[in-house]
XYZ file of C-alpha atoms in Angstrom:
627
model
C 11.275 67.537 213.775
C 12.954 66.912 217.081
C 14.260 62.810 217.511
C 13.241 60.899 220.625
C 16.658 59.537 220.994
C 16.320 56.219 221.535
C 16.968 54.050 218.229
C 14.237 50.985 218.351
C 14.777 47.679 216.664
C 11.147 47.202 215.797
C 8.089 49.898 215.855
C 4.857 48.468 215.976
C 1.928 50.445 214.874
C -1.335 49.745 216.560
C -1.556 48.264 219.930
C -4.970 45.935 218.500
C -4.803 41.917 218.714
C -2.608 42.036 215.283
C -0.129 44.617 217.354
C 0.050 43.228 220.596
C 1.440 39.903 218.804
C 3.211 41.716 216.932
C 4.914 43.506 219.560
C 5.086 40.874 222.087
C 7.145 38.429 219.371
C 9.960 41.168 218.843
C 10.340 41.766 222.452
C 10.517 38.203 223.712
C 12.651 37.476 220.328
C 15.132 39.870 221.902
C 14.861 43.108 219.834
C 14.250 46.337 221.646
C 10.541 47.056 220.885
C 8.460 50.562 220.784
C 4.534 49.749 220.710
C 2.793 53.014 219.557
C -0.499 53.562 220.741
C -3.532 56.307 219.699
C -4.693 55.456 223.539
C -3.315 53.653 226.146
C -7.133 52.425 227.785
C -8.046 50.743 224.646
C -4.786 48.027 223.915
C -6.436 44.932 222.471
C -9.790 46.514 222.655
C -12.573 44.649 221.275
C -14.075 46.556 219.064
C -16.685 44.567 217.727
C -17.845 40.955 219.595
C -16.217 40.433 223.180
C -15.297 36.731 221.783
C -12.670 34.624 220.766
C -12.775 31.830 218.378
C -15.304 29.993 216.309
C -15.115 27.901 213.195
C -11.403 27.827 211.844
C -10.746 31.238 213.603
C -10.258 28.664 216.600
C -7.788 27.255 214.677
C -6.009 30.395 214.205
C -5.798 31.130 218.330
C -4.455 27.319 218.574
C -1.280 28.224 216.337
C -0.867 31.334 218.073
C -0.287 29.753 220.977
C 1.366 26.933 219.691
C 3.778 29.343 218.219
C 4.420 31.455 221.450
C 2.263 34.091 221.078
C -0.529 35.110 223.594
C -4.268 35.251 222.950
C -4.952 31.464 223.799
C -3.682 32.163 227.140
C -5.289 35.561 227.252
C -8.885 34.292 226.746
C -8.442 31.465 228.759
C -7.733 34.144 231.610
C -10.583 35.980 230.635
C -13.385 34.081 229.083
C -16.874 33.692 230.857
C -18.376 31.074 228.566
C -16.189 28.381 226.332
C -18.544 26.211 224.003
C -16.931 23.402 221.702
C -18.309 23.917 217.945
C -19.096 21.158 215.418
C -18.722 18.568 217.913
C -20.995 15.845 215.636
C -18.680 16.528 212.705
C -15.561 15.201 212.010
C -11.903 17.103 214.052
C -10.796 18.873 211.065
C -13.929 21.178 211.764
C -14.365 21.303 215.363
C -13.404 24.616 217.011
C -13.518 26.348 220.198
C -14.973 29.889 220.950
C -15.385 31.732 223.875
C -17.551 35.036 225.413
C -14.661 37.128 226.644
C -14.844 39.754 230.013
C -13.987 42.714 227.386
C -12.653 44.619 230.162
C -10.934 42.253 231.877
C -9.282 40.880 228.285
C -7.976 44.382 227.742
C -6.338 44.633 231.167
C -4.957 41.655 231.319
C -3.271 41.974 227.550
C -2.113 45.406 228.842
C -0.627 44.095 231.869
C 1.460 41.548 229.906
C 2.948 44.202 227.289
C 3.509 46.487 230.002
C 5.422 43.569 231.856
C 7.575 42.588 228.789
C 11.235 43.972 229.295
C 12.727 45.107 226.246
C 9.248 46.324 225.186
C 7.611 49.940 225.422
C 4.332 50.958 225.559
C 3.704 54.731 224.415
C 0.680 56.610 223.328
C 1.220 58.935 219.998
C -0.673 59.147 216.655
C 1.586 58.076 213.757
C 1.256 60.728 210.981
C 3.978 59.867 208.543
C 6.224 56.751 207.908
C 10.422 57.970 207.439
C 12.451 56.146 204.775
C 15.646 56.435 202.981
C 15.683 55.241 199.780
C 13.417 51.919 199.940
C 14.179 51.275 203.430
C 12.218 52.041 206.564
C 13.794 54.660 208.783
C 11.157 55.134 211.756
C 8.004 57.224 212.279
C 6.613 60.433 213.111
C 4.156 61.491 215.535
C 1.264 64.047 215.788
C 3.422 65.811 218.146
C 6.196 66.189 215.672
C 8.567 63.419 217.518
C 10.274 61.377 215.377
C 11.109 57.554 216.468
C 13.917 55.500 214.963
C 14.221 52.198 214.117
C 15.274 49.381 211.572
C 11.881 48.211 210.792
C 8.046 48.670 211.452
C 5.141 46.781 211.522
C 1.593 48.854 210.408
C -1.235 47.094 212.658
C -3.411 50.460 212.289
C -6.949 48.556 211.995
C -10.372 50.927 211.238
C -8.320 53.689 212.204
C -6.584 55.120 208.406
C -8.867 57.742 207.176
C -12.008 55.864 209.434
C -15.197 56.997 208.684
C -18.063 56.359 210.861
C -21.594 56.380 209.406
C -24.741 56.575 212.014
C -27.915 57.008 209.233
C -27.284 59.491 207.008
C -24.580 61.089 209.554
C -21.077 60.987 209.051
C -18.087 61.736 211.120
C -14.357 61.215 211.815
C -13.431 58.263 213.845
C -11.607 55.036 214.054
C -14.376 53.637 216.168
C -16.881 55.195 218.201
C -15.762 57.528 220.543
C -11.645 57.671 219.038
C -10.079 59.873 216.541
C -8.939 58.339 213.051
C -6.011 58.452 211.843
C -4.872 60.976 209.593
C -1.624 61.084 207.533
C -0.631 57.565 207.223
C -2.872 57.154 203.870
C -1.003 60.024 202.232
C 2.814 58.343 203.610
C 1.547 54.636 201.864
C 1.040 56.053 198.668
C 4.333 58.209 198.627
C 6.116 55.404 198.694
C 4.426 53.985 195.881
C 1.687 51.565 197.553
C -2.089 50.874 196.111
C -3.910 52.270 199.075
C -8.487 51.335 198.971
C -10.993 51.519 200.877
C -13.106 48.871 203.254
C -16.305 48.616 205.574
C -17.902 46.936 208.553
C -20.016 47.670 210.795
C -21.278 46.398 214.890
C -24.771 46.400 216.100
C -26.106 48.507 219.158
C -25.420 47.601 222.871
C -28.017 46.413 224.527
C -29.073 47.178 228.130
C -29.184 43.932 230.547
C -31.607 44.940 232.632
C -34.244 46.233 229.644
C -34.297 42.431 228.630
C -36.866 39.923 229.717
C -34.707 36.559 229.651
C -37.677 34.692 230.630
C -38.912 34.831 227.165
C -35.511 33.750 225.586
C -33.838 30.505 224.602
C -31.103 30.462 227.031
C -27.593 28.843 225.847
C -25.232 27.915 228.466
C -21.742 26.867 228.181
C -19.921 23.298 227.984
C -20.634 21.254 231.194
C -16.295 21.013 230.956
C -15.043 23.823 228.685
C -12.035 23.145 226.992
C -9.263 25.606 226.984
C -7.939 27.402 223.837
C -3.893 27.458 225.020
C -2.049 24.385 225.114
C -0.687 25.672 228.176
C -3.688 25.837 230.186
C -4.392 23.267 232.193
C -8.360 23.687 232.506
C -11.191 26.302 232.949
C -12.211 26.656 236.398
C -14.164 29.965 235.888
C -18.130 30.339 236.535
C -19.341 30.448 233.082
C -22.447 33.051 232.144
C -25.267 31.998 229.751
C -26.062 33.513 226.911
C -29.619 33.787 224.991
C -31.146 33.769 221.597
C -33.868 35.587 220.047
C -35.193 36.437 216.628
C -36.231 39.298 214.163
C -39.613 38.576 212.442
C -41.757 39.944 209.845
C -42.717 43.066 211.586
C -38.770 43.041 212.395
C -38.078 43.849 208.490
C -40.757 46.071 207.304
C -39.582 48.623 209.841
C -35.822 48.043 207.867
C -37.226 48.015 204.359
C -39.695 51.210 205.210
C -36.433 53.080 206.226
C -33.411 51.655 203.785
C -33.020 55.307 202.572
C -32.107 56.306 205.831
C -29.363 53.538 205.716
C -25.634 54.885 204.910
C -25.345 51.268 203.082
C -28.301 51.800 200.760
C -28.345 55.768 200.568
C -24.920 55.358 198.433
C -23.172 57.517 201.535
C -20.438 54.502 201.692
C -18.178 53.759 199.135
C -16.016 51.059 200.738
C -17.050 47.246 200.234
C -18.792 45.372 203.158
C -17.757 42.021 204.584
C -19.760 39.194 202.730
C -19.827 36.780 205.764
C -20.892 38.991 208.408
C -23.617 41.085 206.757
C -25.540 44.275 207.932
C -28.968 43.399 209.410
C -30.246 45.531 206.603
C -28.576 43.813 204.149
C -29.762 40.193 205.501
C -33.539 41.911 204.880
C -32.678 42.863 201.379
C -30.261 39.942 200.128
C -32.891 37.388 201.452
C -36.293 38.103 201.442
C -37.799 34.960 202.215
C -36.607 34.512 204.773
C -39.365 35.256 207.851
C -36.708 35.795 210.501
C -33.051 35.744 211.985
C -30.991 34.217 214.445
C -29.297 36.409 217.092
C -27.453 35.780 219.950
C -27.626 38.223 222.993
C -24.483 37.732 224.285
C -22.934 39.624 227.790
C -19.640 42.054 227.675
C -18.274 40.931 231.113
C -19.346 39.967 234.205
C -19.483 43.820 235.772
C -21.239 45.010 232.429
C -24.654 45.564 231.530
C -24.085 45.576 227.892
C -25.209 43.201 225.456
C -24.141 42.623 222.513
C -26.420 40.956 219.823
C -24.626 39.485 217.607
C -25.580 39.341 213.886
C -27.135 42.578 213.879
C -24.607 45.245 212.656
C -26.057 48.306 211.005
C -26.090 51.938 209.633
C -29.454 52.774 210.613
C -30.968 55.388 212.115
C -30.747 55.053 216.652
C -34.247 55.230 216.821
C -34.596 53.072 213.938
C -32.818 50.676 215.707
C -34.272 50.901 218.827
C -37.704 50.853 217.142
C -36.506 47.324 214.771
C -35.169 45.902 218.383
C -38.341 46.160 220.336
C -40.560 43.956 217.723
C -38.563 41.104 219.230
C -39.029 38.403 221.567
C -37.597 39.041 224.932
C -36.343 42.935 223.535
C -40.221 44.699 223.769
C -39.046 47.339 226.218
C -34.809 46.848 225.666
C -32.881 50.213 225.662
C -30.170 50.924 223.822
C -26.948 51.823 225.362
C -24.755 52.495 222.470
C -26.328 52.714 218.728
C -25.062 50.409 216.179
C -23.152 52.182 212.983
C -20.815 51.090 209.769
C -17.226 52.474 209.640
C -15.686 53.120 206.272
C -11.288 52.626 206.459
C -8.347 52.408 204.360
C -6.427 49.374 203.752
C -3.699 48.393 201.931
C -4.122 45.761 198.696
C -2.257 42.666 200.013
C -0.651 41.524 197.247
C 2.046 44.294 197.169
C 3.247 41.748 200.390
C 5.960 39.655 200.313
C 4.450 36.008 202.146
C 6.722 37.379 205.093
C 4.155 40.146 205.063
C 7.225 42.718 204.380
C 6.061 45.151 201.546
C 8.144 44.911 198.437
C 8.230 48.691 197.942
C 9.889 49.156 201.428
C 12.469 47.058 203.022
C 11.717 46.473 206.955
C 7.947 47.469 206.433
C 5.703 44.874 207.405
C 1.602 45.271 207.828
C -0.618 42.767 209.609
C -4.361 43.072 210.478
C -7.030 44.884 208.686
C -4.754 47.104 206.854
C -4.457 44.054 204.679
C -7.705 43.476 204.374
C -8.847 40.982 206.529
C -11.621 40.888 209.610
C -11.640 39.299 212.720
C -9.354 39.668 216.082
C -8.035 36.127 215.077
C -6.661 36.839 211.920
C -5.252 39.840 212.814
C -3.302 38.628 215.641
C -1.881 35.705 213.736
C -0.887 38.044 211.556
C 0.724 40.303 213.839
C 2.840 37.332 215.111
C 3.992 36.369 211.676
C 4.422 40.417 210.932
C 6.709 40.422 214.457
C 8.553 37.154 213.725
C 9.605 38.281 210.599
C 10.561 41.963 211.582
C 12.702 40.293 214.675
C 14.413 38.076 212.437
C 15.386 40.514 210.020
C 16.976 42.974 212.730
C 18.568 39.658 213.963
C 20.024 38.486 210.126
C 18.576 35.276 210.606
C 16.562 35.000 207.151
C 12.721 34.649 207.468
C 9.417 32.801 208.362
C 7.567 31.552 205.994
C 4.225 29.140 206.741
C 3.144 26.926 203.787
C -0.749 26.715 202.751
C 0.439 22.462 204.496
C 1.784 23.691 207.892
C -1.406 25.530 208.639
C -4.336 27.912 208.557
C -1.917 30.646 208.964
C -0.044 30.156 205.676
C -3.605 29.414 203.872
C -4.845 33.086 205.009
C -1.491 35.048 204.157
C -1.376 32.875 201.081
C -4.913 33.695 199.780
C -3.644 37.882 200.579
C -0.834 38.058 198.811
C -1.787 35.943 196.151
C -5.017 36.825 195.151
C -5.662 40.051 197.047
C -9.358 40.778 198.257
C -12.245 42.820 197.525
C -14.097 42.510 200.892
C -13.085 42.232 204.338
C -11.155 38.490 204.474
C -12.519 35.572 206.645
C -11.106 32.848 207.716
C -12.959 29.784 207.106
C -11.934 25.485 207.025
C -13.094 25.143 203.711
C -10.454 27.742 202.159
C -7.547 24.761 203.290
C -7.459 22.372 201.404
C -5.265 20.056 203.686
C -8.045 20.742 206.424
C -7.563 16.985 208.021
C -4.136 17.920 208.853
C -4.428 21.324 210.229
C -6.410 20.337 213.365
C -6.802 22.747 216.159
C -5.540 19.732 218.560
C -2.399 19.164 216.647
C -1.905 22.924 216.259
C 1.199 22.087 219.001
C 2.370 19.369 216.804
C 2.515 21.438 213.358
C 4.343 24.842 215.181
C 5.685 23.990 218.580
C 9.528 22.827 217.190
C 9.115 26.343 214.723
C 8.076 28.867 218.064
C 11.521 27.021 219.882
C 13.376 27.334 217.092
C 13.034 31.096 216.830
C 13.386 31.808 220.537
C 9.290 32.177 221.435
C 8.641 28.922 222.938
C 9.973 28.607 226.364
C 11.232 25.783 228.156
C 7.705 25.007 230.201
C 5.773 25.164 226.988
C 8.728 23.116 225.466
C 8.754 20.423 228.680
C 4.774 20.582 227.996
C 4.989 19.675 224.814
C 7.476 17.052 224.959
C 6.036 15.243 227.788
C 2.858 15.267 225.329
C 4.345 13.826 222.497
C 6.162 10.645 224.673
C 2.555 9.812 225.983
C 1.193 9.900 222.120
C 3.896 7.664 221.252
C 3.901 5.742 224.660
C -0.035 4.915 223.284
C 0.797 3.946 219.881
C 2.829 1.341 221.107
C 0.791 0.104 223.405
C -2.086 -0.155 221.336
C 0.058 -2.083 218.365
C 1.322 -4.565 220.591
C -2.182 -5.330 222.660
C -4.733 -8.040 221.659
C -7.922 -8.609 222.360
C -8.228 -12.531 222.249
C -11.014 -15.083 222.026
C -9.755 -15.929 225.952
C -10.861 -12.762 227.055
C -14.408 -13.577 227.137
C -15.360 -10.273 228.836
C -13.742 -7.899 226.300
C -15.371 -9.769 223.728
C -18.846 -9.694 224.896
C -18.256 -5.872 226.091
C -17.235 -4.846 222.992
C -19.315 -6.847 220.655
C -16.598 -8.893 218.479
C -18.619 -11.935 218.397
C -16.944 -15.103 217.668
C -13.441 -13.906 217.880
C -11.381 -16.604 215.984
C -8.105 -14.667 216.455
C -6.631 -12.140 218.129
C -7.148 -8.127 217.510
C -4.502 -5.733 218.333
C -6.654 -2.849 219.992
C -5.016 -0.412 217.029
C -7.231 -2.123 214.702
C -10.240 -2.423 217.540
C -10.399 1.166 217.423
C -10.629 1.679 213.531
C -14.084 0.645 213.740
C -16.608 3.198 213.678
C -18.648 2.311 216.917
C -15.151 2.334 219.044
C -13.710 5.168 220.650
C -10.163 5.244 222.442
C -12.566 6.153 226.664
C -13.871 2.613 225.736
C -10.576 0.961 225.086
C -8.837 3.454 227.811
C -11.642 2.348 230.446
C -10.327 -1.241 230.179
C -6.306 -0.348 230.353
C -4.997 0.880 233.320
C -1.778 1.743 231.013
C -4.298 4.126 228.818
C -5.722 5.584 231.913
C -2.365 7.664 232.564
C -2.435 9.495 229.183
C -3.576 12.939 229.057
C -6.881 13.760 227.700
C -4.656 15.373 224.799
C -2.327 12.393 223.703
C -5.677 10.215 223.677
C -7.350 12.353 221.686
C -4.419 12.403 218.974
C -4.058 8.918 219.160
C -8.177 8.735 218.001
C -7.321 11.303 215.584
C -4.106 9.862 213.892
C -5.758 6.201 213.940
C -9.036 6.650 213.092
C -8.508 8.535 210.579
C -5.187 7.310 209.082
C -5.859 6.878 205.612
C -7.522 10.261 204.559
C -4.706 11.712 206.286
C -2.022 9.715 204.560
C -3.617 10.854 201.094
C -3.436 14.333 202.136
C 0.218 14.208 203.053
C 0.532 12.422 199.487
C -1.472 15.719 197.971
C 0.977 17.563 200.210
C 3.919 15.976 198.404
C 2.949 16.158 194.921
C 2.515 20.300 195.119
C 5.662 20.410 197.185
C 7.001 19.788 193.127
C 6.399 22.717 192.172
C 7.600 24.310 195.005
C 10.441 23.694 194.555
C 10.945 25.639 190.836
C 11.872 28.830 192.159
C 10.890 32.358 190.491
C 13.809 34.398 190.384
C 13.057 37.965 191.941
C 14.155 39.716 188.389
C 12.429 37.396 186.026
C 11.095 39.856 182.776
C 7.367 38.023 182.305
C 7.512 40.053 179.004
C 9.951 37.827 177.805
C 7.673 34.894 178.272
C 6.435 34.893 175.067
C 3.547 32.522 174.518
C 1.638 33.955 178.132
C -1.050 36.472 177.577
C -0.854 39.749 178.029
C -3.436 39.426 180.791
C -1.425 36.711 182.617
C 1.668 38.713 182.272
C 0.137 41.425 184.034
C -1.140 38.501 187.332
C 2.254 37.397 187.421
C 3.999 40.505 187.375
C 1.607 42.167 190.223
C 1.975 39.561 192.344
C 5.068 38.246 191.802
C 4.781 34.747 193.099
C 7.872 33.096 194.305
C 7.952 29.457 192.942
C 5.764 27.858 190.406
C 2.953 26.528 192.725
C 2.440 29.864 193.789
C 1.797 30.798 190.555
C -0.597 28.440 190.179
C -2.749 29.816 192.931
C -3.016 33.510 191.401
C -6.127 33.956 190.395
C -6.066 34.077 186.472
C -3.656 32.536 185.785
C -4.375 28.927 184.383
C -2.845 25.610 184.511
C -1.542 25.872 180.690
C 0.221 28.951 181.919
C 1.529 27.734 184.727
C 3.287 24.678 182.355
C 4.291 27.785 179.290
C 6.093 29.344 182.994
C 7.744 25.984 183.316
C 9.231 25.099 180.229
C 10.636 28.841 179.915
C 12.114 28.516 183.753
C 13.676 24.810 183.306
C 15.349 26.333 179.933
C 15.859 29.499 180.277
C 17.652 29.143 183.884
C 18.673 25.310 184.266
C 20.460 26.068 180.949
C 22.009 29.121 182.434
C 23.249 27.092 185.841
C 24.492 24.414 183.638
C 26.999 26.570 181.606
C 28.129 27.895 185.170
């Protein structure tokens, strides 16, 4: 096994969304950075659906950015439609999500990693990790090249051992048209790591011009898109529409008449499916009343003539497919242009991670993406930027990142991995936080901002940015404390509706009521009017909704308690006599790190958690006493 010669700080695995963060973070951190590749046309390929965002995978993209890393900025290059979600409800669950250019988001990512100085890109198929002892040592290629370095991050996606199942055919692949990966599997477990197995699946590619849109609902874009980076200072691209149809009746006989021809039904898959983005065969089965289902026919890019229908995924048959399609509205004479299939992969069970995302067999090895388990190109890149953080500042001895289930929606989802593992592909959703109020996507720059600068990925015109945002949110607090509305401004009252006004009303208090909103109040202030769309929004935000958020920072508080009762790393659960045996066995897999994490292992219960306690406050406060 020859050596390529050059010692690396950090090797990255995977050059997906989860390694391009990954990768990206290290470099810019300042460690020399090797990004390893299976094929250099297909870095931050979407795999799956050409878009970005939705429901609190939004909220993922804003702390990426916030934090430094890139895919806010990269969609906002890239998109072709931007719609704002859940804009009736209240902010904690309104999101953005955008139809990307898949082409063009590909590119451009590539461009930027190429462009990164102390970062290289290089194609080569990872066959076996190198260690000494329990510490990462570098990787070997197909070729036989070895690569050296003090720590890697595994990003590998579909790709370990991928499967791909087409009907009752079968074949090799990380996703259609790419080899798997071979090797890696066999490495994981020889250094002593749980290693299962996954699915999911994407639907066929439709072609554009087989389509009749007249016969569709068509679903256009916001009138002014809002972008997902807080560095981006609006959208000015033409935005594309895109269109909805539905299956019917006729729709699922054809899939029930041929479910033995499905590799989900014909037992021909053994890995588990994602519960939140179900086959269309499995939507037929699971719910049989219901008459039809929603898809969207959504474009791939502007110079593309594939569309992808979203909601659809399958193992079918291709002429099953094609035959299912065309007993839909709009689709009676659609061609397909690639079938749809389900891919079977290996993944790694989570909660053998450290909340760093570092394994606790093997110093310096961190994984990030769907090797732990999760979907989605959101949470695998914010997991590929925590992955990178942490792998920079261990080559730089400058301890470690970790984000609490408070700070946001990235601690919640590495939280919920490593504490309580997963049986299905992991989704990201608002209702898994329960802080949700204060992990907005518009404060997203406000929660992680100070953390990117801190660690070196914020630069100084995302700093200036920020900064200049925060003295206009606090240049409008003022400002509305110390202005009244009084019974002398006639016109205010009557415009506003306060009736008989017997004393004054600071306009803080004006806009607590439910009819107000700050563009009223702004429309009538020339010193509002020179805020940012931003700062007025978090003014709404913080004022409006003041008191649930104060309780929530009092919930905060109260579990910050048991925080603070550390788990020491040897603790014997054995000798914790009055836990069960089954309890034991929770605490000891996961090994949580303070006493609130305990609490959130699945299992183990609250009298536990207080038996845990009482053995830690005696056991070591005793112990540091006598010292």
């Amino acid at each position: 096994m020859s050596s390529y010669g050059k010692k690396y700080d950090v090797i990255v695995v995977g050059a997906g969304h989860a390694g391009c963060e990954a990768a990206l973070a290290t470099a810019r951190m300042g460690c020399l950075t090797l990004l390893l590749t299976m094929g250099l046309d297909t870095v931050a390929q979407m795999s799956c659906n050409p878009s970005i965002g939705g429901l609190a995978k939004g909220h993922l993209v804003s702390e990426i950015d916030a934090l430094g890393g890139e895919m806010g900025l990269n969609i906002d290059a890239t998109g072709i439609q931007f719609r704002r979600l859940n804009t009736k409800k209240g902010p904690a669950v309104r999101a953005g999500r955008a139809q990307a250019d898949r082409m063009a988001y590909s590119a451009r990512m590539k461009s930027i990693v190429e462009k990164e100085p102390l970062l290289d890109l290089k194609q080569g198929m990872v066959v076996d990790l190198l260690s000494e002892a329990d510490r990462i040592t570098g990787v070997r290629i197909r070729e036989g090249l070895k690569f050296e370095s003090r720590t890697v991050v595994l990003t590998t996606g579909t790709f370990m051992r991928g499967l791909i199942h087409v009907g009752l055919n079968n074949y090799s692949g990380g996703r259609a048209g790419e080899p798997s990966s071979e090797g890696l599997s066999e490495s994981l477990r020889r250094l002593g790591l749980n290693v299962g197995r996954l699915k999911t699946g994407t639907p066929a590619r439709l072609s554009s011009r087989s389509i009749d849109y007249s016969k569709l609902e068509s679903q256009p874009g916001d009138a002014v898109p809002k972008p997902f980076s807080f560095m981006t200072d609006k959208i000015t691209c033409e935005q594309v529409n895109c269109y909805i149809s539905y299956t019917n009746e006729e729709t699922h006989q054809i899939i029930r008449d041929n479910l033995d021809k499905s590799a989900l039904f014909s037992g021909n898959i053994e890995g588990i499916g994602p519960r939140y983005c179900p086959s269309i065969e499995d939507k037929v089965v699971r719910f049989p009343d219901r008459n039809s289902h929603q898809t969207f026919i959504e474009p791939e890019g502007r110079m593309s003539s594939e569309m992808y229908p979203s909601g659809m995924s399958t193992s079918l048959p291709p002429d099953v497919q094609l035959k299912y399609f065309r007993t839909m509205i709009g689709l009676e004479k659609v061609e397909l242009m690639r079938p749809g299939y389900a891919i079977e992969y290996d993944f790694v069970e989570p909660t053998q991670l450290k909340m760093t995302l570092e394994t606790r067999n093997v110093n310096g090895l961190y994984h990030a993406g769907q090797i732990n388990g999760t979907s989605g190109y959101e949470e695998a890149a914010a997991q590929g930027l925590l992955a990178g953080i942490n792998a920079a500042l261990r080559c730089k001895e400058k301890g470690e990142l970790i984000v609490g289930r408070d700070q946001g929606y990235i601690g919640v989802m590495i939280d919920d991995l490593v504490t309580q593992s997963t049986t299905e592909p992991y989704r990201m959703f608002t209702s898994r936080s329960e802080y949700r109020l204060l992990l907005r996507e518009d404060n997203a720059d406000q929660r992680f901002t100070e953390l990117g600068r801190s660690i070196g990925l914020v630069e100084d015109d995302r700093w200036e940015l920020y900064q200049e945002k925060q003295e206009q949110v606090a240049k409008g607090e003022r400002f509305l404390r110390e202005n009244m509305i009084t019974s002398a401004n006639k016109e205010l009252v009557e415009k506003f509706g306060l009736g008989q006004l017997k004393s004054g009303l600071d306009l803080e208090s004006l806009l607590r009521r439910p009819e107000m909103t700050i563009e009223k109040i702004a429309a009538e202030h020339a010193d509002l009017q020179t805020l940012s769309p931003a700062a007025l929004e978090q003014l709404e935000i913080a004022i409006k909704y003041s008191g649930y958020i104060e309780r929530q920072l009092e919930m905060v508080e109260r579990s910050k308690e048991y925080e603070k009762i550390k788990i020491p790393e040897d603790i014997d659960y054995a000798d914790v006599d009055s836990l069960s045996t089954e309890v034991r066995e929770y605490l000891d897999k996961v090994r949580p790190v303070n006493l609130a994490h305990a609490g959130r292992i699945q299992g183990v219960t609250p009298a536990a958690v207080a038996i845990l306690n009482v053995y830690l406050r005696k056991k070591y406060h005793a112990k540091n006493s006598a010292r």
